[in-house]
């Protein structure tokens, strides 16, 4: 479907997709840093907890000794586990430094002494990130302690390797970025699908409007040509006006019925109207349509038997007119001057046979699809698609096959009604 209106709907779909994607992207931009910040805070809390588990109990053991005595520290399980720690002198009364037994992450003693000296001199707890001798990233925690006189005597220095924690956080950053990219892409696809669903009714209405215009032009072409021919004949030969004027009036009425039928079908397709069903003599209705069909370059033979159906007369006239129009335009034998068409009505069936080149068997039922390109005794699929729609709407069907002696035979079938 093309045209300015359809193009505007397509642009609207893209704008809705972009809007949906941008809104979801903004949400992810706000949410992703919060997740990363929360994980970073949790990582920091875990590292601090690892070091506090060491420095806190060691300080308590030192203070319980009543002096600089590491006997209790030597007996405690912390002395032989990770993280490592060292008790460094830094006050007026020196003492021998104590190093835990477990060698977890080797550190430069000079660095540890510097941190301990700074913590003791400033009387503050320190936390610092340093490089170990092996190149690992470590976190160092320093807590000064006092002797029995209340003066700062030294500091407990503990450290732990944080490469794993930092690696986990970096991995989370990468994962969050990949997930955000995937969610943005998914939001774009979902937005495109949802916007398509949202504008589908408008697209369907626009398609129905274009179909209505196309069918109007198709169905009015033959009656308008016949009406013009009658008017020109009446102008040229005044003696025939008395005969031609009633036919002109009937043809004008038929054109009005066609327009009404088109509008009714559009309303039926929209679900706002029902078929106007009534008992119809099918043979008489076909006879009226055949009589009003211009046949200057054709010879139409009509064979009927009384048959009654329950149908919408306007739609039925339109379907029969389309069948006759198709036969007159495409049912002429190669080299023939006239199109010979035979119409038979009996038992709820209307058979329209021509002497044209027939139809391509490979096309089959696709011939009745809207816009299908036919060949031989069938043209574009607008008129025939309407015929089949009318048949199906009345509980009938439309079939086509080639005759034994050539030409196409269309069989329009409706259920026979009880009188």
mmCIF file of C-alpha atoms in Angstrom:
data_model
loop_
_atom_site.group_PDB
_atom_site.id
_atom_site.type_symbol
_atom_site.label_atom_id
_atom_site.label_comp_id
_atom_site.label_asym_id
_atom_site.label_seq_id
_atom_site.Cartn_x
_atom_site.Cartn_y
_atom_site.Cartn_z
ATOM 1 C CA UNK A 1 0.000 0.000 0.000
ATOM 2 C CA UNK A 2 1.443 3.321 -1.099
ATOM 3 C CA UNK A 3 0.432 6.957 -0.907
ATOM 4 C CA UNK A 4 0.867 9.953 1.382
ATOM 5 C CA UNK A 5 -1.474 8.583 4.055
ATOM 6 C CA UNK A 6 0.272 5.211 4.140
ATOM 7 C CA UNK A 7 3.647 6.930 4.252
ATOM 8 C CA UNK A 8 2.517 9.025 7.224
ATOM 9 C CA UNK A 9 1.411 5.887 9.038
ATOM 10 C CA UNK A 10 4.786 4.286 8.387
ATOM 11 C CA UNK A 11 6.571 7.354 9.735
ATOM 12 C CA UNK A 12 4.284 7.301 12.753
ATOM 13 C CA UNK A 13 5.258 3.676 13.370
ATOM 14 C CA UNK A 14 8.956 4.572 13.286
ATOM 15 C CA UNK A 15 8.422 7.552 15.587
ATOM 16 C CA UNK A 16 6.530 5.362 18.071
ATOM 17 C CA UNK A 17 9.350 2.818 17.894
ATOM 18 C CA UNK A 18 11.967 5.495 18.542
ATOM 19 C CA UNK A 19 9.949 6.966 21.426
ATOM 20 C CA UNK A 20 9.476 3.554 23.043
ATOM 21 C CA UNK A 21 13.164 2.745 22.636
ATOM 22 C CA UNK A 22 14.328 6.102 24.024
ATOM 23 C CA UNK A 23 12.078 5.795 27.076
ATOM 24 C CA UNK A 24 13.410 2.331 27.839
ATOM 25 C CA UNK A 25 16.987 3.494 27.227
ATOM 26 C CA UNK A 26 16.556 6.345 29.700
ATOM 27 C CA UNK A 27 15.264 3.876 32.271
ATOM 28 C CA UNK A 28 18.277 1.630 31.734
ATOM 29 C CA UNK A 29 20.664 4.590 31.945
ATOM 30 C CA UNK A 30 19.196 5.420 35.334
ATOM 31 C CA UNK A 31 19.008 1.836 36.579
ATOM 32 C CA UNK A 32 22.390 0.507 35.410
ATOM 33 C CA UNK A 33 24.561 2.966 37.460
ATOM 34 C CA UNK A 34 22.457 2.230 40.525
ATOM 35 C CA UNK A 35 23.146 -1.496 40.132
ATOM 36 C CA UNK A 36 26.870 -0.894 39.621
ATOM 37 C CA UNK A 37 27.038 1.499 42.567
ATOM 38 C CA UNK A 38 25.235 -0.992 44.791
ATOM 39 C CA UNK A 39 27.617 -3.773 43.769
ATOM 40 C CA UNK A 40 30.607 -1.477 44.346
ATOM 41 C CA UNK A 41 29.356 -0.630 47.830
ATOM 42 C CA UNK A 42 28.784 -4.298 48.601
ATOM 43 C CA UNK A 43 32.297 -5.140 47.366
ATOM 44 C CA UNK A 44 33.797 -2.426 49.589
ATOM 45 C CA UNK A 45 31.765 -3.662 52.545
ATOM 46 C CA UNK A 46 32.970 -7.242 52.002
ATOM 47 C CA UNK A 47 36.622 -6.118 51.840
ATOM 48 C CA UNK A 48 36.249 -4.006 55.003
ATOM 49 C CA UNK A 49 34.570 -6.904 56.751
ATOM 50 C CA UNK A 50 37.452 -9.244 55.821
ATOM 51 C CA UNK A 51 39.952 -6.837 57.400
ATOM 52 C CA UNK A 52 37.792 -5.934 60.411
ATOM 53 C CA UNK A 53 37.515 -9.632 61.240
ATOM 54 C CA UNK A 54 41.305 -9.541 61.740
ATOM 55 C CA UNK A 55 42.103 -6.114 63.185
ATOM 56 C CA UNK A 56 39.221 -6.030 65.684
ATOM 57 C CA UNK A 57 39.963 -9.343 67.473
ATOM 58 C CA UNK A 58 43.743 -8.753 67.394
ATOM 59 C CA UNK A 59 43.318 -5.334 69.045
ATOM 60 C CA UNK A 60 41.074 -6.899 71.664
ATOM 61 C CA UNK A 61 43.641 -9.615 72.399
ATOM 62 C CA UNK A 62 46.425 -7.046 72.715
ATOM 63 C CA UNK A 63 44.401 -4.815 75.047
ATOM 64 C CA UNK A 64 43.391 -7.786 77.228
ATOM 65 C CA UNK A 65 47.057 -8.654 77.867
ATOM 66 C CA UNK A 66 47.444 -5.470 79.898
ATOM 67 C CA UNK A 67 50.614 -4.606 78.033
ATOM 68 C CA UNK A 68 52.589 -5.397 74.958
ATOM 69 C CA UNK A 69 52.148 -9.132 75.157
ATOM 70 C CA UNK A 70 51.338 -11.243 72.110
ATOM 71 C CA UNK A 71 50.927 -14.577 73.870
ATOM 72 C CA UNK A 72 47.162 -14.597 73.389
ATOM 73 C CA UNK A 73 47.622 -13.507 69.795
ATOM 74 C CA UNK A 74 49.963 -16.415 69.104
ATOM 75 C CA UNK A 75 47.400 -18.890 70.426
ATOM 76 C CA UNK A 76 44.469 -17.427 68.437
ATOM 77 C CA UNK A 77 43.497 -19.175 65.124
ATOM 78 C CA UNK A 78 43.654 -15.781 63.376
ATOM 79 C CA UNK A 79 47.440 -15.969 63.677
ATOM 80 C CA UNK A 80 47.533 -18.839 61.175
ATOM 81 C CA UNK A 81 44.834 -17.784 58.665
ATOM 82 C CA UNK A 82 44.331 -15.162 55.968
ATOM 83 C CA UNK A 83 44.183 -12.192 55.779
ATOM 84 C CA UNK A 84 47.705 -11.566 57.057
ATOM 85 C CA UNK A 85 48.460 -9.014 59.737
ATOM 86 C CA UNK A 86 51.434 -7.525 61.521
ATOM 87 C CA UNK A 87 51.692 -5.655 64.842
ATOM 88 C CA UNK A 88 54.159 -2.783 64.354
ATOM 89 C CA UNK A 89 55.673 -0.619 67.142
ATOM 90 C CA UNK A 90 55.300 3.096 66.749
ATOM 91 C CA UNK A 91 55.236 4.675 70.205
ATOM 92 C CA UNK A 92 57.708 5.761 72.909
ATOM 93 C CA UNK A 93 58.202 2.206 74.222
ATOM 94 C CA UNK A 94 59.501 -0.002 71.402
ATOM 95 C CA UNK A 95 58.696 -3.703 71.174
ATOM 96 C CA UNK A 96 59.397 -6.492 68.787
ATOM 97 C CA UNK A 97 57.023 -6.559 65.825
ATOM 98 C CA UNK A 98 54.761 -9.555 65.460
ATOM 99 C CA UNK A 99 53.884 -11.076 62.064
ATOM 100 C CA UNK A 100 51.138 -13.672 61.556
ATOM 101 C CA UNK A 101 52.254 -17.149 60.529
ATOM 102 C CA UNK A 102 50.230 -17.550 57.308
ATOM 103 C CA UNK A 103 52.004 -16.164 54.215
ATOM 104 C CA UNK A 104 49.063 -15.088 52.049
ATOM 105 C CA UNK A 105 50.172 -12.053 50.032
ATOM 106 C CA UNK A 106 53.778 -10.869 50.498
ATOM 107 C CA UNK A 107 54.041 -7.135 51.238
ATOM 108 C CA UNK A 108 56.977 -4.749 51.489
ATOM 109 C CA UNK A 109 57.636 -4.231 55.261
ATOM 110 C CA UNK A 110 58.742 -0.663 54.599
ATOM 111 C CA UNK A 111 55.304 0.183 53.217
ATOM 112 C CA UNK A 112 53.620 -1.385 56.218
ATOM 113 C CA UNK A 113 55.894 0.525 58.627
ATOM 114 C CA UNK A 114 55.128 3.816 56.890
ATOM 115 C CA UNK A 115 51.389 3.276 57.140
ATOM 116 C CA UNK A 116 51.644 2.231 60.787
ATOM 117 C CA UNK A 117 53.798 5.271 61.669
ATOM 118 C CA UNK A 118 51.299 7.612 60.017
ATOM 119 C CA UNK A 119 48.339 6.023 61.790
ATOM 120 C CA UNK A 120 50.079 6.208 65.213
ATOM 121 C CA UNK A 121 51.278 9.784 64.750
ATOM 122 C CA UNK A 122 47.874 10.996 63.575
ATOM 123 C CA UNK A 123 45.892 8.725 65.887
ATOM 124 C CA UNK A 124 43.537 7.673 63.080
ATOM 125 C CA UNK A 125 42.426 4.470 61.382
ATOM 126 C CA UNK A 126 43.812 4.177 57.856
ATOM 127 C CA UNK A 127 42.658 2.284 54.763
ATOM 128 C CA UNK A 128 44.743 2.272 51.616
ATOM 129 C CA UNK A 129 45.123 0.361 48.344
ATOM 130 C CA UNK A 130 48.641 -0.776 47.487
ATOM 131 C CA UNK A 131 50.513 -3.165 45.239
ATOM 132 C CA UNK A 132 51.894 -6.355 46.776
ATOM 133 C CA UNK A 133 55.362 -7.681 45.964
ATOM 134 C CA UNK A 134 53.778 -10.098 43.499
ATOM 135 C CA UNK A 135 51.866 -7.302 41.743
ATOM 136 C CA UNK A 136 48.469 -8.072 43.276
ATOM 137 C CA UNK A 137 46.130 -5.268 44.265
ATOM 138 C CA UNK A 138 45.666 -5.314 48.039
ATOM 139 C CA UNK A 139 43.668 -3.353 50.588
ATOM 140 C CA UNK A 140 45.553 -2.368 53.748
ATOM 141 C CA UNK A 141 43.781 -1.493 57.024
ATOM 142 C CA UNK A 142 45.713 0.126 59.890
ATOM 143 C CA UNK A 143 44.360 0.567 63.434
ATOM 144 C CA UNK A 144 46.590 2.157 66.150
ATOM 145 C CA UNK A 145 46.370 0.947 69.749
ATOM 146 C CA UNK A 146 47.409 2.385 73.163
ATOM 147 C CA UNK A 147 49.549 0.945 75.927
ATOM 148 C CA UNK A 148 48.633 0.755 79.616
ATOM 149 C CA UNK A 149 49.560 4.406 80.092
ATOM 150 C CA UNK A 150 47.085 5.519 77.425
ATOM 151 C CA UNK A 151 49.679 6.488 74.862
ATOM 152 C CA UNK A 152 49.779 5.134 71.333
ATOM 153 C CA UNK A 153 52.204 2.240 71.302
ATOM 154 C CA UNK A 154 51.811 0.741 67.837
ATOM 155 C CA UNK A 155 49.357 -0.362 65.177
ATOM 156 C CA UNK A 156 47.794 -3.516 63.821
ATOM 157 C CA UNK A 157 48.232 -3.656 60.039
ATOM 158 C CA UNK A 158 46.147 -6.164 58.030
ATOM 159 C CA UNK A 159 45.934 -6.600 54.287
ATOM 160 C CA UNK A 160 44.088 -8.762 51.816
ATOM 161 C CA UNK A 161 44.175 -9.428 48.077
ATOM 162 C CA UNK A 162 41.264 -7.690 46.307
ATOM 163 C CA UNK A 163 41.993 -8.723 42.711
ATOM 164 C CA UNK A 164 39.139 -11.249 42.731
ATOM 165 C CA UNK A 165 36.643 -8.730 44.074
ATOM 166 C CA UNK A 166 37.704 -6.085 41.562
ATOM 167 C CA UNK A 167 37.588 -8.658 38.766
ATOM 168 C CA UNK A 168 34.070 -9.671 39.751
ATOM 169 C CA UNK A 169 32.991 -6.040 39.717
ATOM 170 C CA UNK A 170 34.520 -5.448 36.301
ATOM 171 C CA UNK A 171 32.790 -8.572 35.020
ATOM 172 C CA UNK A 172 29.500 -7.237 36.371
ATOM 173 C CA UNK A 173 30.096 -3.930 34.566
ATOM 174 C CA UNK A 174 30.628 -5.760 31.270
ATOM 175 C CA UNK A 175 27.573 -7.948 31.890
ATOM 176 C CA UNK A 176 25.381 -4.951 32.707
ATOM 177 C CA UNK A 177 26.516 -3.156 29.553
ATOM 178 C CA UNK A 178 25.795 -6.213 27.391
ATOM 179 C CA UNK A 179 22.411 -6.745 29.025
ATOM 180 C CA UNK A 180 21.543 -3.065 28.532
ATOM 181 C CA UNK A 181 22.509 -3.274 24.863
ATOM 182 C CA UNK A 182 20.373 -6.402 24.452
ATOM 183 C CA UNK A 183 17.424 -4.814 26.265
ATOM 184 C CA UNK A 184 17.660 -1.680 24.120
ATOM 185 C CA UNK A 185 17.632 -3.815 20.984
ATOM 186 C CA UNK A 186 14.742 -5.876 22.357
ATOM 187 C CA UNK A 187 12.890 -2.670 23.257
ATOM 188 C CA UNK A 188 13.364 -1.397 19.704
ATOM 189 C CA UNK A 189 12.028 -4.626 18.205
ATOM 190 C CA UNK A 190 9.171 -4.782 20.698
ATOM 191 C CA UNK A 191 8.352 -1.128 20.066
ATOM 192 C CA UNK A 192 8.308 -1.748 16.322
ATOM 193 C CA UNK A 193 5.980 -4.715 16.798
ATOM 194 C CA UNK A 194 3.693 -2.928 19.283
ATOM 195 C CA UNK A 195 3.492 0.208 17.133
ATOM 196 C CA UNK A 196 2.655 -1.996 14.152
ATOM 197 C CA UNK A 197 -0.166 -3.571 16.133
ATOM 198 C CA UNK A 198 -1.333 -0.125 17.238
ATOM 199 C CA UNK A 199 -1.595 1.322 13.735
ATOM 200 C CA UNK A 200 -2.911 -1.875 12.158
ATOM 201 C CA UNK A 201 -6.572 -0.751 12.379
ATOM 202 C CA UNK A 202 -5.657 2.516 10.652
ATOM 203 C CA UNK A 203 -3.719 0.644 7.970
ATOM 204 C CA UNK A 204 -6.639 -1.731 7.492
ATOM 205 C CA UNK A 205 -9.078 1.184 7.205
ATOM 206 C CA UNK A 206 -6.809 2.883 4.690
ATOM 207 C CA UNK A 207 -6.531 -0.357 2.720
ATOM 208 C CA UNK A 208 -10.296 -0.730 2.708
ATOM 209 C CA UNK A 209 -10.612 2.832 1.461
ATOM 210 C CA UNK A 210 -8.195 2.160 -1.395
ATOM 211 C CA UNK A 211 -10.022 -1.082 -2.196
ATOM 212 C CA UNK A 212 -13.328 0.774 -2.260
ATOM 213 C CA UNK A 213 -11.956 3.324 -4.703
ATOM 214 C CA UNK A 214 -10.451 0.623 -6.923
ATOM 215 C CA UNK A 215 -13.642 -1.441 -6.937
ATOM 216 C CA UNK A 216 -15.764 1.628 -7.607
ATOM 217 C CA UNK A 217 -13.686 2.497 -10.656
ATOM 218 C CA UNK A 218 -13.763 -1.138 -11.818
ATOM 219 C CA UNK A 219 -17.501 -1.698 -11.350
ATOM 220 C CA UNK A 220 -18.619 1.621 -12.832
ATOM 221 C CA UNK A 221 -16.456 1.410 -15.939
ATOM 222 C CA UNK A 222 -18.842 -0.825 -17.920
ATOM 223 C CA UNK A 223 -22.124 0.877 -16.894
ATOM 224 C CA UNK A 224 -20.676 4.317 -17.588
ATOM 225 C CA UNK A 225 -19.555 3.183 -21.052
ATOM 226 C CA UNK A 226 -23.010 1.721 -21.754
ATOM 227 C CA UNK A 227 -24.724 4.849 -20.482
ATOM 228 C CA UNK A 228 -22.573 7.004 -22.715
ATOM 229 C CA UNK A 229 -23.322 4.773 -25.735
ATOM 230 C CA UNK A 230 -27.064 5.009 -25.088
ATOM 231 C CA UNK A 231 -26.897 8.761 -24.721
ATOM 232 C CA UNK A 232 -24.916 9.188 -27.935
ATOM 233 C CA UNK A 233 -27.303 6.940 -29.852
ATOM 234 C CA UNK A 234 -30.307 8.862 -28.549
ATOM 235 C CA UNK A 235 -28.728 12.135 -29.627
ATOM 236 C CA UNK A 236 -27.973 10.850 -33.144
ATOM 237 C CA UNK A 237 -31.297 9.079 -33.718
ATOM 238 C CA UNK A 238 -34.300 10.839 -32.122
ATOM 239 C CA UNK A 239 -36.601 8.039 -33.274
ATOM 240 C CA UNK A 240 -34.939 5.602 -30.814
ATOM 241 C CA UNK A 241 -35.227 7.855 -27.792
ATOM 242 C CA UNK A 242 -38.463 6.288 -26.655
ATOM 243 C CA UNK A 243 -36.753 2.881 -26.566
ATOM 244 C CA UNK A 244 -33.404 4.053 -25.217
ATOM 245 C CA UNK A 245 -34.588 6.314 -22.401
ATOM 246 C CA UNK A 246 -36.065 3.479 -20.268
ATOM 247 C CA UNK A 247 -32.826 1.524 -20.688
ATOM 248 C CA UNK A 248 -30.883 4.635 -19.721
ATOM 249 C CA UNK A 249 -32.957 5.051 -16.589
ATOM 250 C CA UNK A 250 -32.501 1.386 -15.644
ATOM 251 C CA UNK A 251 -28.775 1.631 -16.254
ATOM 252 C CA UNK A 252 -28.523 4.751 -14.124
ATOM 253 C CA UNK A 253 -30.403 2.906 -11.404
ATOM 254 C CA UNK A 254 -28.018 0.002 -11.729
ATOM 255 C CA UNK A 255 -25.092 2.369 -11.298
ATOM 256 C CA UNK A 256 -26.685 3.653 -8.124
ATOM 257 C CA UNK A 257 -27.155 0.077 -6.931
ATOM 258 C CA UNK A 258 -23.485 -0.621 -7.643
ATOM 259 C CA UNK A 259 -22.427 2.348 -5.568
ATOM 260 C CA UNK A 260 -24.781 1.317 -2.772
ATOM 261 C CA UNK A 261 -23.411 -2.217 -2.962
ATOM 262 C CA UNK A 262 -19.851 -0.947 -2.678
ATOM 263 C CA UNK A 263 -20.743 1.066 0.389
ATOM 264 C CA UNK A 264 -22.601 -1.868 1.887
ATOM 265 C CA UNK A 265 -19.636 -4.166 1.330
ATOM 266 C CA UNK A 266 -17.329 -1.644 2.972
ATOM 267 C CA UNK A 267 -19.677 -1.466 5.959
ATOM 268 C CA UNK A 268 -19.957 -5.248 6.036
ATOM 269 C CA UNK A 269 -16.178 -5.569 6.035
ATOM 270 C CA UNK A 270 -16.056 -3.078 8.917
ATOM 271 C CA UNK A 271 -18.630 -5.137 10.828
ATOM 272 C CA UNK A 272 -21.175 -2.314 11.154
ATOM 273 C CA UNK A 273 -23.852 -3.723 8.828
ATOM 274 C CA UNK A 274 -25.437 -7.058 7.949
ATOM 275 C CA UNK A 275 -26.431 -8.453 4.533
ATOM 276 C CA UNK A 276 -29.921 -7.425 3.364
ATOM 277 C CA UNK A 277 -31.114 -10.962 2.718
ATOM 278 C CA UNK A 278 -34.376 -11.589 0.866
ATOM 279 C CA UNK A 279 -35.908 -14.115 -1.500
ATOM 280 C CA UNK A 280 -34.750 -13.461 -5.070
ATOM 281 C CA UNK A 281 -35.660 -15.116 -8.371
ATOM 282 C CA UNK A 282 -32.172 -15.736 -9.613
ATOM 283 C CA UNK A 283 -33.170 -16.292 -13.257
ATOM 284 C CA UNK A 284 -35.046 -12.984 -13.425
ATOM 285 C CA UNK A 285 -32.247 -11.042 -11.778
ATOM 286 C CA UNK A 286 -29.654 -12.484 -14.184
ATOM 287 C CA UNK A 287 -31.931 -11.636 -17.107
ATOM 288 C CA UNK A 288 -32.096 -7.982 -16.019
ATOM 289 C CA UNK A 289 -28.302 -7.793 -15.684
ATOM 290 C CA UNK A 290 -27.774 -9.385 -19.109
ATOM 291 C CA UNK A 291 -30.280 -6.990 -20.707
ATOM 292 C CA UNK A 292 -28.524 -3.950 -19.225
ATOM 293 C CA UNK A 293 -25.061 -5.147 -20.238
ATOM 294 C CA UNK A 294 -23.820 -3.522 -23.482
ATOM 295 C CA UNK A 295 -23.279 -6.206 -26.100
ATOM 296 C CA UNK A 296 -22.357 -4.331 -29.281
ATOM 297 C CA UNK A 297 -19.231 -6.442 -29.760
ATOM 298 C CA UNK A 298 -20.580 -9.620 -28.175
ATOM 299 C CA UNK A 299 -23.345 -12.172 -28.453
ATOM 300 C CA UNK A 300 -24.811 -13.275 -25.147
ATOM 301 C CA UNK A 301 -26.999 -16.356 -24.956
ATOM 302 C CA UNK A 302 -29.138 -16.782 -21.862
ATOM 303 C CA UNK A 303 -30.680 -20.095 -20.773
ATOM 304 C CA UNK A 304 -32.603 -20.037 -17.494
ATOM 305 C CA UNK A 305 -34.784 -22.184 -15.326
ATOM 306 C CA UNK A 306 -36.785 -20.764 -12.410
ATOM 307 C CA UNK A 307 -34.670 -20.855 -9.252
ATOM 308 C CA UNK A 308 -35.029 -18.971 -6.011
ATOM 309 C CA UNK A 309 -32.242 -18.047 -3.606
ATOM 310 C CA UNK A 310 -31.965 -15.996 -0.433
ATOM 311 C CA UNK A 311 -29.487 -13.196 -1.112
ATOM 312 C CA UNK A 312 -28.744 -9.492 -1.098
ATOM 313 C CA UNK A 313 -29.997 -8.330 -4.533
ATOM 314 C CA UNK A 314 -27.598 -5.399 -4.896
ATOM 315 C CA UNK A 315 -24.504 -7.466 -4.142
ATOM 316 C CA UNK A 316 -25.778 -10.310 -6.328
ATOM 317 C CA UNK A 317 -26.290 -7.968 -9.304
ATOM 318 C CA UNK A 318 -22.804 -6.652 -8.837
ATOM 319 C CA UNK A 319 -21.266 -10.129 -8.809
ATOM 320 C CA UNK A 320 -23.151 -11.214 -11.948
ATOM 321 C CA UNK A 321 -22.194 -7.987 -13.706
ATOM 322 C CA UNK A 322 -18.519 -8.605 -12.900
ATOM 323 C CA UNK A 323 -18.713 -12.127 -14.318
ATOM 324 C CA UNK A 324 -20.294 -10.876 -17.551
ATOM 325 C CA UNK A 325 -17.821 -8.014 -17.813
ATOM 326 C CA UNK A 326 -14.906 -10.433 -17.405
ATOM 327 C CA UNK A 327 -16.319 -12.758 -20.077
ATOM 328 C CA UNK A 328 -16.949 -9.926 -22.564
ATOM 329 C CA UNK A 329 -13.462 -8.470 -22.146
ATOM 330 C CA UNK A 330 -11.410 -11.674 -22.054
ATOM 331 C CA UNK A 331 -13.614 -14.374 -23.588
ATOM 332 C CA UNK A 332 -13.148 -13.615 -27.262
ATOM 333 C CA UNK A 333 -11.641 -16.336 -29.418
ATOM 334 C CA UNK A 334 -8.389 -15.398 -31.169
ATOM 335 C CA UNK A 335 -9.207 -13.593 -34.428
ATOM 336 C CA UNK A 336 -12.969 -13.430 -33.713
ATOM 337 C CA UNK A 337 -14.907 -10.176 -34.072
ATOM 338 C CA UNK A 338 -17.475 -11.028 -31.435
ATOM 339 C CA UNK A 339 -17.189 -12.388 -27.916
ATOM 340 C CA UNK A 340 -19.621 -15.296 -27.622
ATOM 341 C CA UNK A 341 -20.842 -15.793 -24.048
ATOM 342 C CA UNK A 342 -23.350 -18.347 -22.789
ATOM 343 C CA UNK A 343 -25.085 -17.769 -19.460
ATOM 344 C CA UNK A 344 -27.008 -20.609 -17.823
ATOM 345 C CA UNK A 345 -29.108 -20.304 -14.653
ATOM 346 C CA UNK A 346 -30.508 -23.369 -12.880
ATOM 347 C CA UNK A 347 -30.606 -24.910 -9.399
ATOM 348 C CA UNK A 348 -28.928 -21.946 -7.746
ATOM 349 C CA UNK A 349 -26.033 -21.998 -10.209
ATOM 350 C CA UNK A 350 -24.985 -19.318 -12.658
ATOM 351 C CA UNK A 351 -22.625 -20.628 -15.337
ATOM 352 C CA UNK A 352 -20.846 -18.128 -17.577
ATOM 353 C CA UNK A 353 -18.959 -19.759 -20.459
ATOM 354 C CA UNK A 354 -16.926 -17.988 -23.111
ATOM 355 C CA UNK A 355 -14.874 -18.989 -26.150
ATOM 356 C CA UNK A 356 -11.664 -17.282 -25.157
ATOM 357 C CA UNK A 357 -8.232 -18.856 -24.683
ATOM 358 C CA UNK A 358 -9.172 -20.180 -21.240
ATOM 359 C CA UNK A 359 -7.166 -19.862 -18.049
ATOM 360 C CA UNK A 360 -3.786 -21.088 -16.978
ATOM 361 C CA UNK A 361 -4.311 -24.173 -14.746
ATOM 362 C CA UNK A 362 -1.251 -23.192 -12.700
ATOM 363 C CA UNK A 363 -3.076 -20.100 -11.416
ATOM 364 C CA UNK A 364 -5.997 -22.018 -9.885
ATOM 365 C CA UNK A 365 -7.843 -20.286 -7.062
ATOM 366 C CA UNK A 366 -5.212 -17.527 -6.948
ATOM 367 C CA UNK A 367 -7.152 -16.037 -9.844
ATOM 368 C CA UNK A 368 -9.766 -14.830 -7.355
ATOM 369 C CA UNK A 369 -7.308 -13.069 -5.056
ATOM 370 C CA UNK A 370 -7.407 -9.293 -5.086
ATOM 371 C CA UNK A 371 -4.886 -7.863 -7.535
ATOM 372 C CA UNK A 372 -3.889 -11.266 -8.934
ATOM 373 C CA UNK A 373 -2.595 -11.095 -12.505
ATOM 374 C CA UNK A 374 -4.580 -13.466 -14.661
ATOM 375 C CA UNK A 375 -4.126 -14.590 -18.229
ATOM 376 C CA UNK A 376 -6.397 -15.833 -21.003
ATOM 377 C CA UNK A 377 -10.053 -15.473 -20.058
ATOM 378 C CA UNK A 378 -9.373 -13.690 -16.782
ATOM 379 C CA UNK A 379 -7.962 -10.285 -16.072
ATOM 380 C CA UNK A 380 -6.847 -8.496 -12.887
ATOM 381 C CA UNK A 381 -8.304 -9.963 -9.744
ATOM 382 C CA UNK A 382 -10.393 -7.022 -8.514
ATOM 383 C CA UNK A 383 -13.689 -7.958 -10.210
ATOM 384 C CA UNK A 384 -13.373 -11.706 -9.711
ATOM 385 C CA UNK A 385 -12.297 -11.273 -6.079
ATOM 386 C CA UNK A 386 -15.529 -9.362 -5.483
ATOM 387 C CA UNK A 387 -17.541 -12.144 -7.130
ATOM 388 C CA UNK A 388 -15.996 -14.778 -4.904
ATOM 389 C CA UNK A 389 -16.482 -12.606 -1.822
ATOM 390 C CA UNK A 390 -20.183 -12.242 -2.615
ATOM 391 C CA UNK A 391 -20.512 -16.004 -3.138
ATOM 392 C CA UNK A 392 -18.785 -16.837 0.150
ATOM 393 C CA UNK A 393 -20.789 -14.185 2.025
ATOM 394 C CA UNK A 394 -23.996 -15.954 0.906
ATOM 395 C CA UNK A 395 -22.776 -19.446 1.767
ATOM 396 C CA UNK A 396 -21.908 -20.305 -1.834
ATOM 397 C CA UNK A 397 -18.760 -20.609 -3.890
ATOM 398 C CA UNK A 398 -17.104 -19.668 -7.171
ATOM 399 C CA UNK A 399 -15.272 -22.184 -9.355
ATOM 400 C CA UNK A 400 -13.570 -21.920 -12.724
ATOM 401 C CA UNK A 401 -12.321 -24.472 -15.241
ATOM 402 C CA UNK A 402 -11.603 -24.738 -18.930
ATOM 403 C CA UNK A 403 -14.237 -26.158 -21.279
ATOM 404 C CA UNK A 404 -13.661 -29.225 -23.408
ATOM 405 C CA UNK A 405 -13.852 -27.119 -26.575
ATOM 406 C CA UNK A 406 -11.858 -24.218 -25.133
ATOM 407 C CA UNK A 407 -12.783 -21.116 -23.233
ATOM 408 C CA UNK A 408 -13.277 -20.565 -19.521
ATOM 409 C CA UNK A 409 -16.343 -21.627 -17.552
ATOM 410 C CA UNK A 410 -17.153 -19.778 -14.318
ATOM 411 C CA UNK A 411 -19.661 -21.405 -11.989
ATOM 412 C CA UNK A 412 -21.242 -19.169 -9.363
ATOM 413 C CA UNK A 413 -23.184 -21.291 -6.860
ATOM 414 C CA UNK A 414 -25.680 -20.206 -4.186
ATOM 415 C CA UNK A 415 -27.843 -22.330 -1.843
ATOM 416 C CA UNK A 416 -31.350 -22.803 -3.246
ATOM 417 C CA UNK A 417 -34.085 -21.332 -1.030
ATOM 418 C CA UNK A 418 -37.435 -22.938 -0.257
ATOM 419 C CA UNK A 419 -40.408 -21.069 -1.692
#
